[in-house]
CSV table of C-alpha atoms in Angstrom, one decimal:
chain,number,residue,atom,x,y,z
K,1,MET,CA,43.3,-142.6,81.3
K,2,GLN,CA,45.5,-139.8,80.0
K,3,ARG,CA,44.5,-140.6,76.5
K,4,ILE,CA,40.8,-140.4,77.3
K,5,ARG,CA,41.4,-137.0,79.1
K,6,LEU,CA,43.4,-135.7,76.0
K,7,VAL,CA,40.6,-136.8,73.7
K,8,PHE,CA,38.0,-135.0,75.9
K,9,LEU,CA,40.0,-131.8,75.9
K,10,VAL,CA,40.4,-131.9,72.2
K,11,PHE,CA,36.7,-132.5,71.8
K,12,LEU,CA,35.8,-129.6,74.1
K,13,ALA,CA,38.2,-127.2,72.4
K,14,SER,CA,36.8,-128.3,68.9
K,15,ASN,CA,33.2,-127.7,70.2
K,16,LEU,CA,34.1,-124.2,71.6
K,17,ASN,CA,35.8,-123.3,68.3
K,18,ALA,CA,32.7,-124.5,66.4
K,19,GLN,CA,30.5,-122.3,68.6
K,20,LYS,CA,32.4,-119.1,68.1
K,21,PRO,CA,31.1,-118.2,64.7
K,22,ARG,CA,27.6,-119.0,65.8
K,23,ILE,CA,27.9,-116.8,68.9
K,24,GLY,CA,29.2,-114.0,66.6
K,25,ILE,CA,26.3,-114.4,64.3
K,26,ALA,CA,23.8,-114.3,67.2
K,27,ASP,CA,25.5,-111.3,68.8
K,28,SER,CA,25.4,-109.4,65.4
K,29,LEU,CA,21.7,-110.1,65.1
K,30,TYR,CA,21.0,-108.9,68.5
K,31,ALA,CA,23.1,-105.7,68.1
K,32,THR,CA,21.4,-104.8,64.9
K,33,GLY,CA,17.9,-105.3,66.3
K,34,SER,CA,17.0,-108.6,64.6
K,35,TYR,CA,15.8,-109.9,67.9
K,36,ALA,CA,13.6,-112.8,66.6
K,37,LYS,CA,16.5,-114.2,64.6
K,38,ALA,CA,18.8,-113.6,67.4
K,39,ILE,CA,16.6,-115.6,69.8
K,40,ASN,CA,16.7,-118.6,67.4
K,41,ALA,CA,20.4,-118.3,67.0
K,42,TYR,CA,21.1,-118.2,70.8
K,43,ALA,CA,18.6,-121.0,71.4
K,44,SER,CA,21.0,-123.3,69.3
K,45,LEU,CA,23.8,-122.6,71.6
K,46,GLY,CA,22.2,-123.8,74.9
K,47,THR,CA,24.6,-121.8,77.3
K,48,THR,CA,23.7,-119.7,80.3
K,49,SER,CA,25.1,-116.6,78.5
K,50,ALA,CA,23.0,-117.4,75.5
K,51,GLY,CA,19.9,-117.8,77.7
K,52,LEU,CA,20.5,-114.4,79.2
K,53,GLN,CA,20.7,-112.9,75.8
K,54,ILE,CA,17.4,-114.5,74.9
K,55,ALA,CA,15.8,-112.9,77.9
K,56,ARG,CA,17.2,-109.5,76.9
K,57,ALA,CA,16.0,-110.0,73.3
K,58,TYR,CA,12.4,-110.8,74.5
K,59,ARG,CA,12.5,-107.7,76.7
K,60,ALA,CA,13.7,-105.6,73.8
K,61,ILE,CA,10.8,-106.6,71.6
K,62,GLY,CA,8.4,-106.1,74.6
K,63,ASN,CA,7.4,-109.6,75.2
K,64,TYR,CA,7.8,-109.2,78.9
K,65,GLU,CA,6.0,-112.5,79.8
K,66,LYS,CA,8.5,-114.7,77.9
K,67,ALA,CA,11.4,-112.4,79.1
K,68,LEU,CA,10.3,-113.0,82.7
K,69,LEU,CA,10.1,-116.7,82.3
K,70,GLN,CA,13.5,-116.8,80.7
K,71,TYR,CA,15.1,-114.8,83.5
K,72,GLU,CA,13.4,-116.9,86.2
K,73,THR,CA,14.7,-120.1,84.5
K,74,ILE,CA,18.3,-118.6,84.5
K,75,VAL,CA,18.0,-117.4,88.1
K,76,LYS,CA,16.8,-120.9,89.3
K,77,GLU,CA,19.6,-122.7,87.4
K,78,SER,CA,22.4,-120.1,88.2
K,79,PRO,CA,21.5,-118.4,91.4
K,80,ALA,CA,25.0,-117.1,91.7
K,81,LEU,CA,24.6,-115.1,88.5
K,82,GLN,CA,23.7,-111.6,90.0
K,83,ILE,CA,23.2,-110.0,86.6
K,84,ALA,CA,20.4,-112.2,85.8
K,85,SER,CA,18.6,-111.4,89.1
K,86,PHE,CA,19.4,-107.7,88.8
K,87,GLU,CA,17.8,-107.6,85.3
K,88,LEU,CA,14.9,-109.7,86.4
K,89,GLY,CA,14.3,-107.2,89.3
K,90,LYS,CA,14.3,-104.2,87.0
K,91,LEU,CA,11.8,-105.9,84.7
K,92,LEU,CA,9.6,-106.8,87.6
K,93,LEU,CA,9.6,-103.2,88.6
K,94,LYS,CA,8.7,-102.2,85.1
K,95,VAL,CA,5.7,-104.6,85.0
K,96,LYS,CA,4.7,-103.4,88.4
K,97,ASP,CA,5.2,-106.6,90.2
K,98,TYR,CA,6.5,-104.6,93.1
K,99,ASP,CA,6.4,-107.2,96.0
K,100,VAL,CA,8.3,-109.8,94.1
K,101,ALA,CA,10.8,-107.1,93.0
K,102,ARG,CA,11.2,-106.0,96.6
K,103,LYS,CA,12.1,-109.5,97.7
K,104,LEU,CA,14.6,-109.9,94.8
K,105,PHE,CA,16.4,-106.7,95.4
K,106,SER,CA,16.5,-107.2,99.2
K,107,LYS,CA,18.2,-110.6,98.4
K,108,LEU,CA,20.6,-108.8,96.1
K,109,VAL,CA,21.4,-106.3,98.8
K,110,ALA,CA,22.1,-109.1,101.2
K,111,ILE,CA,24.4,-110.8,98.7
K,112,ASN,CA,26.3,-107.6,97.7
K,113,ASN,CA,25.7,-104.7,100.1
K,114,GLN,CA,28.3,-102.5,98.4
K,115,ASN,CA,26.5,-102.3,95.1
K,116,PRO,CA,24.7,-98.8,95.0
K,117,GLU,CA,22.5,-99.9,92.1
K,118,TYR,CA,20.9,-102.6,94.2
K,119,HIS,CA,20.1,-100.1,96.9
K,120,TYR,CA,18.7,-97.6,94.4
K,121,TYR,CA,16.4,-100.0,92.9
K,122,LEU,CA,15.2,-101.3,96.2
K,123,GLY,CA,14.4,-97.7,97.0
K,124,GLU,CA,12.5,-97.4,93.7
K,125,VAL,CA,10.4,-100.4,94.6
K,126,TYR,CA,9.6,-99.0,98.1
K,127,ARG,CA,8.7,-95.8,96.5
K,128,GLU,CA,6.2,-97.5,94.3
K,129,LEU,CA,4.8,-99.4,97.2
K,130,GLU,CA,4.4,-95.9,99.0
K,131,GLN,CA,6.8,-96.8,101.8
K,132,PRO,CA,8.8,-93.5,101.8
K,133,ALA,CA,10.7,-94.2,105.0
K,134,SER,CA,12.2,-97.4,103.5
K,135,SER,CA,12.8,-95.8,100.2
K,136,LEU,CA,14.7,-93.0,101.7
K,137,VAL,CA,16.9,-95.5,103.7
K,138,ALA,CA,17.7,-97.3,100.4
K,139,TYR,CA,18.6,-94.0,98.6
K,140,LYS,CA,20.8,-92.9,101.4
K,141,ASN,CA,22.5,-96.3,101.4
K,142,ALA,CA,23.2,-95.8,97.7
K,143,ILE,CA,25.0,-92.4,98.1
K,144,GLU,CA,26.8,-93.6,101.2
K,145,ILE,CA,28.4,-96.2,98.9
K,146,ASP,CA,28.7,-93.9,95.8
K,147,SER,CA,28.4,-90.2,96.7
K,148,THR,CA,28.0,-89.4,92.9
K,149,HIS,CA,24.9,-91.6,92.5
K,150,LEU,CA,22.8,-88.9,90.8
K,151,ARG,CA,19.6,-90.8,90.5
K,152,SER,CA,19.5,-91.4,94.3
K,153,LEU,CA,20.4,-87.7,94.9
K,154,PHE,CA,17.6,-86.7,92.7
K,155,GLN,CA,15.0,-88.9,94.3
K,156,LEU,CA,16.1,-87.5,97.8
K,157,GLY,CA,15.9,-84.0,96.5
K,158,LYS,CA,12.5,-84.5,95.0
K,159,TYR,CA,11.1,-86.1,98.1
K,160,PHE,CA,12.2,-83.1,100.3
K,161,THR,CA,11.1,-80.7,97.7
K,162,ILE,CA,7.5,-82.1,97.9
K,163,LYS,CA,7.8,-82.0,101.7
K,164,GLN,CA,8.8,-78.3,101.3
K,165,GLU,CA,11.9,-78.9,103.4
K,166,ARG,CA,14.0,-76.5,101.3
K,167,ASP,CA,17.4,-76.7,102.9
K,168,THR,CA,17.4,-80.5,102.9
K,169,ALA,CA,16.4,-80.6,99.3
K,170,LEU,CA,19.0,-78.2,98.2
K,171,ARG,CA,21.6,-80.1,100.1
K,172,TYR,CA,21.0,-83.2,97.9
K,173,VAL,CA,20.5,-81.3,94.8
K,174,ASP,CA,23.7,-79.2,95.1
K,175,THR,CA,25.6,-82.4,95.9
K,176,GLY,CA,24.6,-83.8,92.6
K,177,LEU,CA,25.3,-80.7,90.7
K,178,ARG,CA,28.8,-80.6,92.0
K,179,PHE,CA,29.5,-83.8,90.3
K,180,TYR,CA,27.5,-83.0,87.1
K,181,GLU,CA,26.6,-79.3,86.7
K,182,LYS,CA,24.5,-80.0,83.5
K,183,ASP,CA,22.1,-82.5,84.9
K,184,VAL,CA,18.8,-81.2,83.6
K,185,SER,CA,16.7,-83.1,86.2
K,186,LEU,CA,18.8,-81.7,89.1
K,187,ILE,CA,18.7,-78.1,87.6
K,188,ASN,CA,14.9,-78.3,87.1
K,189,LEU,CA,14.5,-79.5,90.7
K,190,LYS,CA,16.6,-76.6,92.0
K,191,ALA,CA,14.5,-74.1,90.1
K,192,LEU,CA,11.4,-75.7,91.4
K,193,ILE,CA,12.7,-75.5,95.0
K,194,TYR,CA,13.2,-71.8,94.7
K,195,TYR,CA,10.0,-71.3,92.8
K,196,ASN,CA,7.8,-73.0,95.3
K,197,ASP,CA,9.6,-71.1,98.1
K,198,GLY,CA,8.6,-67.8,96.4
K,199,ARG,CA,12.3,-66.9,95.8
K,200,PHE,CA,11.6,-66.0,92.2
K,201,GLU,CA,14.9,-64.0,91.7
K,202,LYS,CA,16.9,-67.2,92.5
K,203,ALA,CA,14.4,-69.4,90.4
K,204,ILE,CA,15.0,-67.3,87.3
K,205,PRO,CA,18.6,-68.3,86.4
K,206,TRP,CA,17.9,-72.0,87.0
K,207,LEU,CA,14.8,-72.0,84.9
K,208,GLU,CA,16.8,-70.3,82.1
K,209,LYS,CA,19.5,-73.0,82.4
K,210,VAL,CA,16.8,-75.6,82.0
K,211,LEU,CA,15.6,-73.9,78.7
K,212,ALA,CA,19.3,-73.5,77.5
K,213,LEU,CA,19.8,-77.3,78.0
K,214,GLY,CA,17.0,-78.0,75.6
K,215,GLU,CA,14.1,-78.6,78.0
K,216,GLN,CA,11.7,-76.5,75.9
K,217,LYS,CA,8.6,-77.5,78.0
K,218,GLU,CA,5.4,-75.5,78.6
K,219,TYR,CA,5.6,-75.7,82.4
K,220,VAL,CA,9.2,-74.3,82.3
K,221,TYR,CA,8.1,-71.3,80.3
K,222,GLU,CA,5.0,-70.8,82.5
K,223,LYS,CA,7.1,-70.7,85.8
K,224,LEU,CA,9.8,-68.5,84.2
K,225,ALA,CA,7.2,-66.0,82.9
K,226,HIS,CA,5.5,-65.9,86.3
K,227,SER,CA,9.0,-65.4,88.0
K,228,TYR,CA,9.8,-62.5,85.7
K,229,TYR,CA,6.5,-60.9,86.5
K,230,LYS,CA,6.9,-61.2,90.2
K,231,GLU,CA,10.4,-59.7,89.9
K,232,TRP,CA,9.0,-56.7,87.9
K,233,GLU,CA,11.0,-57.8,84.8
K,234,PHE,CA,8.0,-57.0,82.5
K,235,GLU,CA,9.7,-57.1,79.1
K,236,SER,CA,11.2,-60.5,79.8
K,237,ALA,CA,7.8,-61.7,81.2
K,238,LYS,CA,6.0,-60.5,78.1
K,239,GLU,CA,8.5,-62.2,75.8
K,240,THR,CA,8.2,-65.5,77.8
K,241,TYR,CA,4.3,-65.4,78.0
K,242,THR,CA,4.4,-64.9,74.2
K,243,GLU,CA,6.6,-67.9,73.7
K,244,LEU,CA,4.2,-69.8,76.1
K,245,LEU,CA,1.3,-69.1,73.9
K,246,LYS,CA,3.0,-71.0,71.1
K,247,PHE,CA,2.6,-74.0,73.2
K,248,ASN,CA,-1.0,-73.5,73.9
K,249,ASP,CA,-2.9,-70.5,72.4
K,250,SER,CA,-6.2,-71.8,73.8
K,251,ASN,CA,-5.3,-71.2,77.4
K,252,SER,CA,-7.2,-68.1,78.5
K,253,ASP,CA,-5.1,-68.0,81.7
K,254,TYR,CA,-2.0,-67.2,79.7
K,255,TYR,CA,-3.7,-64.3,78.0
K,256,TYR,CA,-4.8,-62.9,81.4
K,257,ALA,CA,-1.3,-63.3,82.8
K,258,LEU,CA,0.0,-61.5,79.8
K,259,ALA,CA,-2.6,-58.7,80.3
K,260,GLU,CA,-1.7,-58.4,84.0
K,261,THR,CA,1.8,-58.0,82.9
K,262,TYR,CA,1.0,-55.1,80.6
K,263,ARG,CA,-1.2,-53.6,83.2
K,264,LYS,CA,1.5,-53.6,85.8
K,265,ASN,CA,3.7,-52.1,83.2
K,266,LYS,CA,1.1,-49.2,82.8
K,267,GLN,CA,0.3,-50.3,79.2
K,268,MET,CA,-3.5,-50.3,79.7
K,269,ASP,CA,-4.6,-50.6,76.0
K,270,SER,CA,-2.5,-53.7,75.5
K,271,ALA,CA,-3.7,-55.2,78.7
K,272,ALA,CA,-7.3,-54.7,77.6
K,273,LEU,CA,-6.5,-56.2,74.2
K,274,PHE,CA,-5.1,-59.4,75.8
K,275,ILE,CA,-8.0,-59.7,78.3
K,276,ARG,CA,-10.4,-59.7,75.4
K,277,LYS,CA,-8.5,-62.3,73.7
K,278,GLY,CA,-8.6,-64.4,76.8
K,279,MET,CA,-12.3,-63.8,77.0
K,280,ASP,CA,-12.8,-64.9,73.3
K,281,ILE,CA,-11.1,-68.2,74.2
K,282,GLN,CA,-12.9,-68.6,77.5
K,283,ARG,CA,-16.4,-68.2,76.3
K,284,PRO,CA,-19.0,-68.8,77.6
K,285,VAL,CA,-17.2,-68.4,81.1
K,286,LEU,CA,-16.3,-64.7,81.0
K,287,ALA,CA,-16.4,-63.7,84.7
K,288,LYS,CA,-12.6,-63.5,85.0
K,289,GLY,CA,-12.3,-61.3,81.9
K,290,PHE,CA,-15.0,-58.8,82.9
K,291,MET,CA,-13.3,-58.6,86.4
K,292,ALA,CA,-10.0,-57.8,84.8
K,293,LEU,CA,-11.6,-55.2,82.6
K,294,SER,CA,-13.2,-53.7,85.7
K,295,VAL,CA,-9.8,-53.4,87.4
K,296,LEU,CA,-8.4,-51.6,84.4
K,297,ALA,CA,-11.3,-49.2,84.3
K,298,ARG,CA,-10.9,-48.4,88.0
K,299,GLU,CA,-7.2,-47.7,87.5
K,300,LYS,CA,-8.2,-45.2,84.8
K,301,ASP,CA,-10.7,-43.7,87.4
K,302,ASP,CA,-13.7,-44.7,85.2
K,303,LEU,CA,-15.8,-45.9,88.0
K,304,LYS,CA,-18.9,-46.2,85.7
K,305,LEU,CA,-17.2,-48.5,83.3
K,306,ALA,CA,-15.6,-50.4,86.1
K,307,LEU,CA,-19.1,-50.9,87.6
K,308,ASP,CA,-20.6,-52.0,84.3
K,309,TYR,CA,-17.9,-54.6,83.7
K,310,LEU,CA,-18.2,-55.9,87.3
K,311,GLN,CA,-21.9,-56.3,87.0
K,312,LEU,CA,-21.3,-58.4,83.9
K,313,ALA,CA,-18.8,-60.5,85.8
K,314,VAL,CA,-21.4,-61.1,88.6
K,315,LYS,CA,-24.0,-62.0,86.0
K,316,GLU,CA,-21.6,-64.5,84.4
K,317,ASP,CA,-20.7,-66.1,87.8
K,318,PRO,CA,-23.4,-65.2,90.3
K,319,ASN,CA,-22.2,-67.7,92.9
K,320,ASP,CA,-18.7,-66.1,93.3
K,321,GLY,CA,-19.0,-64.4,96.7
K,322,MET,CA,-15.7,-62.4,96.2
K,323,LEU,CA,-17.1,-60.9,92.9
K,324,PHE,CA,-20.3,-59.9,94.6
K,325,PHE,CA,-18.5,-58.3,97.6
K,326,ARG,CA,-16.4,-56.3,95.1
K,327,LEU,CA,-19.6,-55.2,93.4
K,328,CYS,CA,-21.0,-54.0,96.8
K,329,THR,CA,-17.9,-52.0,97.6
K,330,LEU,CA,-17.9,-50.4,94.1
K,331,ILE,CA,-21.6,-49.5,94.4
K,332,ASP,CA,-20.8,-48.0,97.8
K,333,ARG,CA,-18.1,-45.9,96.2
K,334,TYR,CA,-20.0,-44.9,93.1
K,335,TYR,CA,-23.5,-44.2,94.3
K,336,LYS,CA,-24.7,-41.6,96.9
K,337,ASP,CA,-28.0,-43.4,97.9
K,338,PRO,CA,-27.4,-45.1,101.2
K,339,ASP,CA,-30.6,-47.3,100.7
K,340,LEU,CA,-29.2,-48.8,97.5
K,341,LYS,CA,-25.9,-49.4,99.1
K,342,LEU,CA,-27.6,-51.1,102.2
K,343,LYS,CA,-29.5,-53.3,99.8
K,344,TYR,CA,-26.5,-54.8,98.1
K,345,PHE,CA,-24.6,-55.4,101.5
K,346,GLU,CA,-27.6,-57.0,103.0
K,347,SER,CA,-28.0,-59.1,99.9
K,348,TYR,CA,-24.3,-60.2,100.3
K,349,ILE,CA,-24.9,-61.4,103.8
K,350,ALA,CA,-28.2,-63.2,102.9
K,351,ARG,CA,-26.6,-65.0,99.9
K,352,PHE,CA,-23.1,-65.7,101.2
K,353,GLY,CA,-23.5,-65.6,104.9
K,354,THR,CA,-20.1,-66.2,106.7
K,355,LYS,CA,-18.4,-68.2,103.9
K,356,VAL,CA,-15.5,-65.6,104.1
K,357,PRO,CA,-15.4,-64.3,107.6
K,358,TYR,CA,-13.4,-61.1,106.6
K,359,PHE,CA,-15.9,-60.1,103.9
K,360,SER,CA,-18.8,-60.8,106.2
K,361,MET,CA,-17.3,-58.8,109.0
K,362,MET,CA,-16.7,-55.9,106.6
K,363,ALA,CA,-20.3,-56.1,105.1
K,364,LYS,CA,-21.8,-56.1,108.7
K,365,LYS,CA,-19.8,-53.2,109.8
K,366,ARG,CA,-20.8,-51.2,106.6
K,367,ILE,CA,-24.5,-52.3,107.2
K,368,SER,CA,-24.3,-50.8,110.7
K,369,GLU,CA,-22.8,-47.6,109.4
K,370,LEU,CA,-25.4,-47.2,106.6
K,371,ASN,CA,-28.3,-48.0,109.0
K,372,GLU,CA,-27.0,-45.2,111.2
K,373,GLU,CA,-26.6,-42.9,108.3
K,374,ILE,CA,-30.1,-43.5,107.1
K,375,HIS,CA,-31.5,-43.1,110.7
K,376,TYR,CA,-29.9,-39.7,111.1
K,377,ALA,CA,-30.9,-38.6,107.7
K,378,LYS,CA,-34.6,-39.3,108.5
K,379,GLU,CA,-34.3,-37.5,111.9
K,380,SER,CA,-32.9,-34.4,110.1
K,381,THR,CA,-36.0,-34.3,107.8
K,382,ASP,CA,-38.5,-34.7,110.6
């Protein structure tokens, strides 16, 4: 009996030694990206670990269907092998099979409740299933186990940012930044929290950090430029809007924003130049440009030119009640004829009714005043 046992052990050792070179070859093929050859090499080994590598190779080449089948086989044959179930769950999440992924991650959490990754991915599944309450519980469980779990902290910060719960959002974001102060996602989120809250002075340094860390994205420049403008940092705003135009020089809004920055900085000629550039791009929709030119003309006390531009704006967009009301008020200011003024205000009420209660109230008040003025003017001539 001992002789038989000895022969078996010798055979087993010999077989393992023979497999070592083949495992090394398969691992080398996998590591260098020769996945098809690696799959064939692993298939000849017939071990569970080799099967797991086959699943990974299929996933690497994008053959998710075969990867799923391979993972499912391993999970069925080796249910205690958590790594296979974990990788299968992540792949199910990737292919959007959320309900099956939820069941799998829930099972993993039940098996090992102290693994923060299991809780995090369960949260991701619930988020995709649009079950925010359950996803929040999962993310919070992850950071309770591992207070440095940045992805869970980010998701919690993001959720409360969207909900405009600033203080709660900042608490999660700041917790993450204490562990890794250069995390771009968290820095970006902190900038967004302040920006959305209208705290542009606080948003600026965080937006600047995002750019400094290499996130040279259009939306970052757009928010930074607007923040500079709101904080009256006009030179910085102009520079940033100029950079923004390098991303998209066909966006008329950027030209108008740059023009508004020059206007605020009392550089009227430059403002007019960028308004016209915006109008050239925006053609044939020019109402916004004519409106901006009208504002510039009014600031120069050239009411006639302002009126001309405003009439062009109304012509371009006759259904814009705000534009028409502005035209009424400018005509009221420029002309002396009360009958002409009355005509325009009555036209506003007839066309736009009570769409904007404040404008309608002002128009009706002015109509009453003009009728009274016309009435007394007639009495004085009788």
